[in-house]
Short mmCIF file of C-alpha atoms in Angstrom, two decimals:
data_model
loop_
_atom_site.label_atom_id
_atom_site.label_comp_id
_atom_site.label_asym_id
_atom_site.label_seq_id
_atom_site.Cartn_x
_atom_site.Cartn_y
_atom_site.Cartn_z
CA MET S 1 1.56 -76.64 -172.07
CA ASP S 2 2.18 -76.54 -175.78
CA ILE S 3 0.61 -74.06 -178.14
CA GLY S 4 -1.82 -76.49 -179.81
CA LEU S 5 -5.36 -75.24 -180.37
CA ASN S 6 -6.96 -77.75 -177.97
CA ASN S 7 -6.69 -77.67 -174.16
CA ILE S 8 -4.93 -74.31 -174.37
CA PHE S 9 -5.43 -72.83 -170.94
CA GLU S 10 -4.27 -74.12 -167.58
CA SER S 11 -5.77 -73.16 -164.24
CA LEU S 12 -3.66 -70.54 -162.46
CA ALA S 13 -4.30 -68.49 -159.33
CA VAL S 14 -4.70 -64.71 -159.52
CA ALA S 15 -1.64 -62.89 -158.20
CA ASP S 16 -1.56 -59.73 -156.10
CA PRO S 17 -0.99 -56.88 -158.61
CA GLY S 18 1.70 -55.41 -156.38
CA GLU S 19 3.87 -58.53 -156.45
CA THR S 20 6.49 -59.33 -159.11
CA SER S 21 6.45 -63.01 -158.16
CA LEU S 22 3.28 -64.91 -158.99
CA SER S 23 1.65 -67.16 -156.38
CA GLY S 24 -0.62 -70.18 -156.13
CA ILE S 25 -0.32 -72.63 -158.99
CA ALA S 26 1.94 -70.10 -160.72
CA SER S 27 4.34 -70.00 -157.77
CA GLY S 28 7.93 -69.44 -158.86
CA VAL S 29 6.93 -67.59 -162.03
CA LYS S 30 8.32 -64.04 -162.28
CA ARG S 31 6.74 -61.17 -164.16
CA HIS S 32 8.91 -59.96 -166.99
CA SER S 33 10.17 -56.46 -166.24
CA ASP S 34 9.48 -55.08 -169.73
CA TYR S 35 6.55 -57.14 -170.99
CA TRP S 36 3.99 -56.96 -168.21
CA PHE S 37 1.52 -54.29 -169.33
CA ASP S 38 -1.26 -52.98 -167.12
CA ASP S 39 -3.64 -53.04 -170.09
CA GLY S 40 -2.50 -56.45 -171.32
CA SER S 41 -5.25 -58.91 -172.25
CA ILE S 42 -3.48 -62.28 -171.89
CA VAL S 43 -0.78 -63.79 -169.69
CA VAL S 44 1.75 -66.05 -171.41
CA ILE S 45 4.09 -68.13 -169.27
CA ALA S 46 7.35 -69.46 -170.70
CA GLN S 47 9.47 -71.50 -168.30
CA ASP S 48 9.62 -69.38 -165.11
CA THR S 49 8.67 -66.04 -166.70
CA GLY S 50 5.22 -64.48 -167.10
CA TYR S 51 4.25 -61.90 -169.73
CA LYS S 52 1.07 -59.83 -169.59
CA ILE S 53 0.73 -58.75 -173.19
CA HIS S 54 -1.89 -57.91 -175.82
CA LYS S 55 -3.85 -60.45 -177.82
CA SER S 56 -4.20 -57.91 -180.60
CA VAL S 57 -0.44 -57.57 -181.05
CA LEU S 58 0.14 -61.32 -181.20
CA ALA S 59 -2.87 -61.93 -183.44
CA ARG S 60 -1.83 -59.16 -185.83
CA HIS S 61 1.45 -60.92 -186.58
CA SER S 62 0.64 -64.60 -186.09
CA GLU S 63 -2.11 -66.74 -187.60
CA VAL S 64 -1.42 -69.36 -184.93
CA PHE S 65 -2.13 -66.92 -182.11
CA ARG S 66 -5.10 -65.52 -184.01
CA ASP S 67 -6.64 -69.01 -184.22
CA LEU S 68 -5.79 -69.68 -180.59
CA PHE S 69 -7.57 -66.54 -179.40
CA SER S 70 -10.67 -67.46 -181.38
CA LEU S 71 -11.28 -70.42 -179.06
CA PRO S 72 -13.95 -70.08 -176.32
CA GLN S 73 -12.74 -68.31 -173.20
CA THR S 74 -12.01 -70.29 -170.07
CA SER S 75 -13.73 -69.72 -166.73
CA ALA S 76 -12.80 -66.81 -164.48
CA ASP S 77 -10.91 -69.23 -162.24
CA ASP S 78 -8.41 -69.81 -165.06
CA HIS S 79 -7.26 -66.20 -165.11
CA LEU S 80 -4.22 -64.40 -163.75
CA ASP S 81 -4.29 -60.69 -162.99
CA GLY S 82 -7.65 -60.59 -164.74
CA CYS S 83 -6.41 -62.23 -167.96
CA PRO S 84 -6.59 -65.76 -169.40
CA VAL S 85 -3.35 -67.71 -169.18
CA VAL S 86 -1.41 -69.67 -171.80
CA ARG S 87 1.61 -71.80 -170.96
CA ILE S 88 4.07 -72.38 -173.80
CA THR S 89 7.05 -74.71 -174.03
CA ASP S 90 9.38 -72.11 -175.53
CA ALA S 91 12.46 -70.82 -173.74
CA SER S 92 11.76 -67.57 -171.93
CA GLY S 93 14.80 -65.89 -173.50
CA ASP S 94 13.58 -66.74 -176.99
CA PHE S 95 10.05 -65.56 -176.24
CA SER S 96 11.39 -62.31 -174.76
CA ASN S 97 13.32 -61.70 -177.99
CA LEU S 98 10.18 -62.44 -180.00
CA LEU S 99 8.27 -59.78 -178.04
CA ARG S 100 11.18 -57.39 -178.55
CA ALA S 101 10.79 -57.92 -182.31
CA LEU S 102 7.01 -57.40 -182.18
CA TYR S 103 6.81 -54.51 -179.70
CA ASP S 104 10.04 -52.52 -179.80
CA THR S 105 10.97 -51.93 -183.44
CA THR S 106 10.52 -48.17 -183.08
CA ARG S 107 12.86 -48.11 -180.08
CA ASP S 108 15.32 -50.83 -181.14
CA PHE S 109 15.39 -51.72 -184.82
CA SER S 110 18.65 -53.70 -184.64
CA LEU S 111 16.97 -57.09 -185.15
CA PHE S 112 15.89 -55.96 -188.61
CA GLN S 113 19.13 -54.22 -189.60
CA LEU S 114 21.33 -56.75 -191.36
CA HIS S 115 24.46 -54.68 -190.78
CA LYS S 116 23.91 -55.01 -187.00
CA ARG S 117 25.47 -58.36 -186.11
CA GLN S 118 23.48 -60.64 -183.82
CA PRO S 119 24.61 -63.79 -181.98
CA PHE S 120 23.42 -67.11 -183.34
CA ALA S 121 21.38 -67.92 -180.21
CA VAL S 122 19.21 -64.82 -180.69
CA VAL S 123 18.71 -65.36 -184.42
CA ALA S 124 18.07 -69.09 -184.08
CA GLY S 125 15.54 -68.57 -181.30
CA LEU S 126 13.70 -65.92 -183.27
CA TYR S 127 13.65 -68.04 -186.40
CA GLU S 128 12.36 -71.09 -184.53
CA LEU S 129 9.51 -69.15 -182.89
CA ALA S 130 8.67 -67.19 -186.05
CA HIS S 131 8.50 -70.48 -187.94
CA LYS S 132 6.42 -72.13 -185.22
CA TYR S 133 3.93 -69.25 -184.90
CA GLN S 134 3.91 -68.46 -188.64
CA ILE S 135 5.30 -64.93 -188.35
CA ASP S 136 6.55 -65.03 -191.90
CA ASN S 137 8.27 -61.65 -192.25
CA LEU S 138 10.32 -62.21 -189.09
CA ALA S 139 11.24 -65.75 -190.16
CA GLU S 140 12.46 -64.43 -193.50
CA GLN S 141 14.58 -61.73 -191.84
CA MET S 142 16.26 -64.26 -189.55
CA LEU S 143 16.76 -66.69 -192.41
CA ARG S 144 18.67 -64.04 -194.34
CA ARG S 145 21.04 -63.71 -191.39
CA LEU S 146 21.46 -67.47 -191.07
CA ARG S 147 22.22 -67.97 -194.75
CA SER S 148 24.95 -65.32 -194.59
CA ILE S 149 27.09 -68.00 -192.88
CA PHE S 150 25.35 -71.29 -193.66
CA THR S 151 26.00 -70.77 -197.34
CA ASP S 152 26.47 -72.95 -200.41
CA ASN S 153 28.81 -70.43 -202.04
CA LEU S 154 32.55 -70.87 -201.50
CA ASN S 155 33.34 -67.21 -202.25
CA THR S 156 30.81 -66.16 -199.60
CA TRP S 157 32.38 -68.60 -197.13
CA ASP S 158 35.86 -67.29 -197.86
CA ALA S 159 34.75 -63.68 -197.29
CA LEU S 160 33.61 -64.45 -193.74
CA GLU S 161 35.72 -63.72 -190.68
CA HIS S 162 37.09 -66.96 -189.19
CA VAL S 163 38.58 -66.74 -185.69
CA ARG S 164 40.23 -69.72 -184.05
CA VAL S 165 39.71 -69.85 -180.31
CA GLU S 166 40.65 -72.13 -177.43
CA ARG S 167 40.52 -75.93 -177.70
CA GLY S 168 40.43 -75.86 -181.47
CA TYR S 169 37.00 -74.26 -181.81
CA THR S 170 36.17 -71.49 -184.24
CA ILE S 171 33.97 -68.42 -184.42
CA VAL S 172 32.58 -67.44 -187.82
CA ARG S 173 31.26 -63.93 -188.43
CA SER S 174 29.36 -62.26 -191.23
CA ALA S 175 28.13 -58.67 -191.17
CA SER S 176 24.83 -59.85 -189.66
CA LEU S 177 25.59 -63.04 -187.68
CA GLU S 178 28.13 -64.60 -185.33
CA VAL S 179 28.30 -68.39 -184.92
CA ALA S 180 30.49 -70.17 -182.36
CA SER S 181 31.17 -73.82 -183.17
CA ARG S 182 31.55 -74.62 -179.45
CA THR S 183 27.98 -73.62 -178.51
CA ASP S 184 25.99 -73.38 -181.74
CA ALA S 185 26.94 -76.22 -184.07
CA ILE S 186 24.36 -78.86 -183.13
CA ARG S 187 21.52 -76.35 -182.88
CA ALA S 188 22.49 -75.14 -186.34
CA VAL S 189 22.13 -78.64 -187.78
CA ASN S 190 18.69 -79.02 -186.21
CA LEU S 191 17.62 -75.56 -187.37
CA ALA S 192 18.66 -76.36 -190.94
CA ARG S 193 16.52 -79.48 -190.74
CA ARG S 194 13.58 -77.53 -189.33
CA SER S 195 13.83 -74.86 -192.01
CA GLY S 196 13.79 -77.44 -194.78
CA ILE S 197 16.72 -75.68 -196.47
CA ALA S 198 19.15 -78.52 -197.09
CA SER S 199 21.84 -76.22 -198.48
CA MET S 200 22.44 -74.91 -194.93
CA LEU S 201 23.40 -78.38 -193.66
CA PRO S 202 26.97 -78.83 -194.99
CA VAL S 203 28.43 -75.82 -193.17
CA ALA S 204 26.44 -76.67 -190.02
CA ILE S 205 27.74 -80.25 -190.10
CA TYR S 206 31.25 -78.98 -190.75
CA LEU S 207 31.10 -76.90 -187.56
CA THR S 208 30.09 -79.96 -185.51
CA THR S 209 33.36 -81.67 -186.42
CA PHE S 210 35.23 -79.42 -184.00
CA HIS S 211 33.61 -81.35 -181.14
CA ARG S 212 34.81 -84.54 -179.56
CA THR S 213 32.76 -87.68 -179.99
CA GLY S 214 31.41 -87.47 -176.42
CA VAL S 215 29.91 -84.04 -177.04
CA LEU S 216 28.26 -85.17 -180.25
CA LEU S 217 26.77 -88.15 -178.40
CA THR S 218 25.45 -86.25 -175.38
CA GLY S 219 24.64 -82.84 -176.90
CA ILE S 220 25.45 -79.19 -176.17
CA PRO S 221 23.63 -77.50 -173.25
CA ARG S 222 22.21 -73.98 -173.58
CA PRO S 223 22.32 -71.48 -170.70
CA ASP S 224 18.66 -72.23 -169.86
CA GLY S 225 19.37 -75.95 -169.44
CA THR S 226 17.97 -77.08 -172.80
CA ILE S 227 20.28 -79.63 -174.45
CA ASP S 228 20.65 -79.63 -178.21
CA THR S 229 21.15 -83.17 -179.50
CA LEU S 230 21.46 -84.69 -182.94
CA SER S 231 19.08 -87.16 -184.50
CA HIS S 232 20.60 -90.62 -184.93
CA GLU S 233 20.91 -90.04 -188.69
CA ASP S 234 22.72 -86.72 -188.28
CA LEU S 235 24.87 -88.06 -185.43
CA VAL S 236 26.22 -90.78 -187.72
CA ARG S 237 26.67 -88.21 -190.51
CA CYS S 238 28.58 -85.81 -188.24
CA LEU S 239 30.83 -88.57 -186.90
CA ASP S 240 31.60 -89.68 -190.45
CA ALA S 241 32.23 -86.06 -191.42
CA ARG S 242 35.11 -85.84 -188.98
CA ALA S 243 36.95 -88.55 -190.88
CA ILE S 244 36.03 -86.93 -194.22
CA PHE S 245 37.42 -83.53 -193.25
CA ALA S 246 40.54 -85.04 -191.69
CA HIS S 247 41.16 -86.81 -194.99
CA TRP S 248 40.57 -83.57 -196.89
CA THR S 249 43.09 -81.79 -194.68
CA HIS S 250 45.69 -84.46 -195.35
CA THR S 251 44.91 -84.35 -199.08
CA LYS S 252 45.33 -80.60 -199.23
CA PHE S 253 48.69 -80.73 -197.48
CA ALA S 254 49.74 -83.51 -199.83
CA TRP S 255 48.83 -81.40 -202.86
CA LEU S 256 50.82 -78.49 -201.46
CA THR S 257 53.92 -80.40 -200.48
CA THR S 258 54.24 -82.55 -203.61
CA ALA S 259 54.31 -79.47 -205.83
CA ARG S 260 57.18 -79.17 -208.29
CA VAL S 261 59.39 -76.17 -208.76
CA ASP S 262 57.53 -73.73 -211.00
CA SER S 263 58.86 -73.18 -214.51
CA GLY S 264 59.22 -69.47 -213.77
CA CYS S 265 61.30 -70.02 -210.62
CA LYS S 266 64.59 -68.10 -210.57
CA SER S 267 66.11 -70.17 -207.74
CA PRO S 268 65.14 -73.78 -208.55
CA ALA S 269 67.79 -75.35 -206.35
CA VAL S 270 66.67 -73.42 -203.26
CA CYS S 271 62.98 -74.00 -203.92
CA GLY S 272 63.54 -77.65 -204.75
CA ALA S 273 65.21 -78.15 -201.39
CA ALA S 274 62.41 -76.24 -199.62
CA LEU S 275 59.71 -78.36 -201.24
CA THR S 276 61.59 -81.52 -200.32
CA VAL S 277 61.65 -80.43 -196.67
CA LEU S 278 57.93 -79.63 -196.78
CA SER S 279 57.18 -83.03 -198.25
CA ARG S 280 59.17 -84.79 -195.52
CA GLU S 281 57.47 -82.78 -192.75
CA ASN S 282 54.07 -83.60 -194.20
CA ALA S 283 54.95 -87.31 -194.36
CA ARG S 284 55.87 -87.20 -190.66
CA GLY S 285 52.57 -85.45 -189.90
CA SER S 286 54.18 -82.35 -188.41
CA LEU S 287 52.35 -80.02 -190.82
CA ARG S 288 48.88 -81.37 -190.19
CA PRO S 289 46.63 -79.41 -187.81
CA LYS S 290 44.90 -81.20 -184.96
CA THR S 291 41.45 -80.00 -186.03
CA PRO S 292 39.69 -80.42 -189.38
CA TYR S 293 39.12 -76.67 -189.61
CA PHE S 294 41.86 -76.27 -192.20
CA ALA S 295 39.94 -78.48 -194.63
CA LEU S 296 37.99 -75.47 -195.89
CA ASP S 297 40.43 -72.72 -194.92
CA ILE S 298 41.70 -70.37 -197.62
CA PHE S 299 45.14 -71.37 -196.39
CA GLY S 300 46.98 -68.34 -197.78
CA ASP S 301 48.48 -67.17 -194.49
CA ALA S 302 49.65 -70.68 -193.60
CA MET S 303 51.39 -71.10 -196.96
CA LYS S 304 53.08 -67.71 -196.74
CA SER S 305 54.42 -68.71 -193.34
CA LEU S 306 55.71 -72.03 -194.65
CA ALA S 307 57.33 -70.31 -197.62
CA ARG S 308 59.15 -67.84 -195.36
CA LYS S 309 60.25 -70.63 -193.03
CA HIS S 310 61.65 -72.91 -195.72
CA GLY S 311 62.75 -70.41 -198.35
CA ALA S 312 60.40 -71.11 -201.29
CA CYS S 313 60.23 -68.19 -203.66
CA LYS S 314 57.11 -66.16 -204.38
CA THR S 315 56.57 -67.83 -207.75
CA CYS S 316 56.64 -71.36 -206.32
CA ASN S 317 54.56 -70.26 -203.35
CA MET S 318 51.87 -68.89 -205.68
CA ALA S 319 51.93 -72.11 -207.67
CA MET S 320 51.27 -74.09 -204.48
CA LEU S 321 48.47 -71.73 -203.47
CA THR S 322 46.83 -72.08 -206.88
CA ARG S 323 47.06 -75.85 -206.55
CA ALA S 324 45.51 -75.74 -203.08
CA GLU S 325 42.70 -73.44 -204.25
CA GLU S 326 41.83 -75.83 -207.07
CA GLU S 327 41.62 -78.67 -204.58
CA ARG S 328 39.45 -76.65 -202.20
CA ARG S 329 36.94 -75.94 -204.96
CA VAL S 330 36.76 -79.63 -205.81
CA MET S 331 36.20 -80.39 -202.12
CA TRP S 332 33.48 -77.75 -201.80
CA ARG S 333 31.61 -79.00 -204.85
CA SER S 334 31.65 -82.55 -203.49
CA LEU S 335 30.45 -81.62 -199.98
CA PRO S 336 26.81 -82.78 -200.38
CA GLN S 337 27.83 -86.06 -201.99
CA ASP S 338 30.51 -86.79 -199.39
CA LEU S 339 28.05 -86.00 -196.56
CA ARG S 340 25.31 -88.11 -198.19
CA LEU S 341 22.99 -85.14 -198.63
CA ASP S 342 20.57 -84.70 -201.50
CA ILE S 343 21.07 -81.05 -202.44
CA THR S 344 20.30 -79.72 -205.89
CA ASP S 345 22.04 -76.65 -207.33
CA TRP S 346 24.75 -76.74 -204.63
CA GLY S 347 27.29 -73.98 -205.09
CA ARG S 348 25.37 -72.11 -207.76
CA SER S 349 24.07 -69.22 -205.66
#
């Protein structure tokens, strides 16, 4: 059952203390190996996992749990291993990580060390539960990690590690967070909505554009079977974004390949011929990537490669890079408007 303050407890049978698998109405529920304490005062069940933990620990950190525990106790028949029982709708993996954050900071402080990178699934789950249960300090810590990638600052975005992987997907890494577009993009959009921080949406929406239409329509499954899906409004926005970023990619290549020989060029004939070849290849579409990822790429390595291949000199190459960087900054500034998002102070952080 959900964590509302009415109808909190469900009737569950008392299990044999020597068993790790719970019986009766709780059949199929396993005791968590780390968070089943002999002196625990409440049993929380998330999915197929039971936790015998301490009311005092939960209440100390969470006003929601504190209010919940102030309700009248249920009858003795509604207890498990001598404790009242609460069923929650949260994923067991997320709730286990929440308990790790509340119980184990002296043994494992990595969740609170921003230089210790965490996967998006862990950070997102902790943020969602901290937000839900009003554990403000934990929510703020996770939000700092999230905003290290879901940023409104182009320089911050450029400083991140971007790794292209199979099927055109990408992995983005900051010092404190790793996000994989293949598994995390839709959940990131929904988390940005839940947080109320609109400035996180553009990068999250950008990462959804690596997916085919069918995936955006049906959602992305998590390991526990939960499927992350987009609202109708954000689905339309993400589908439109694919066309927007494809256009941006084409525009950026057009800016690069219509460049003129720089006034400081010492081999104008060679560079003129190289730029003509680049322009022809772009017109045929042979330069354009198959994914929209390049729309916000720094593009330096790609241009150096093209310059070496076609013989453009360093001066002309730098002129093209400067031109591309100017266009990228225009694109970045227009992101909220192009995605139909109302975001004030975008790009000023």
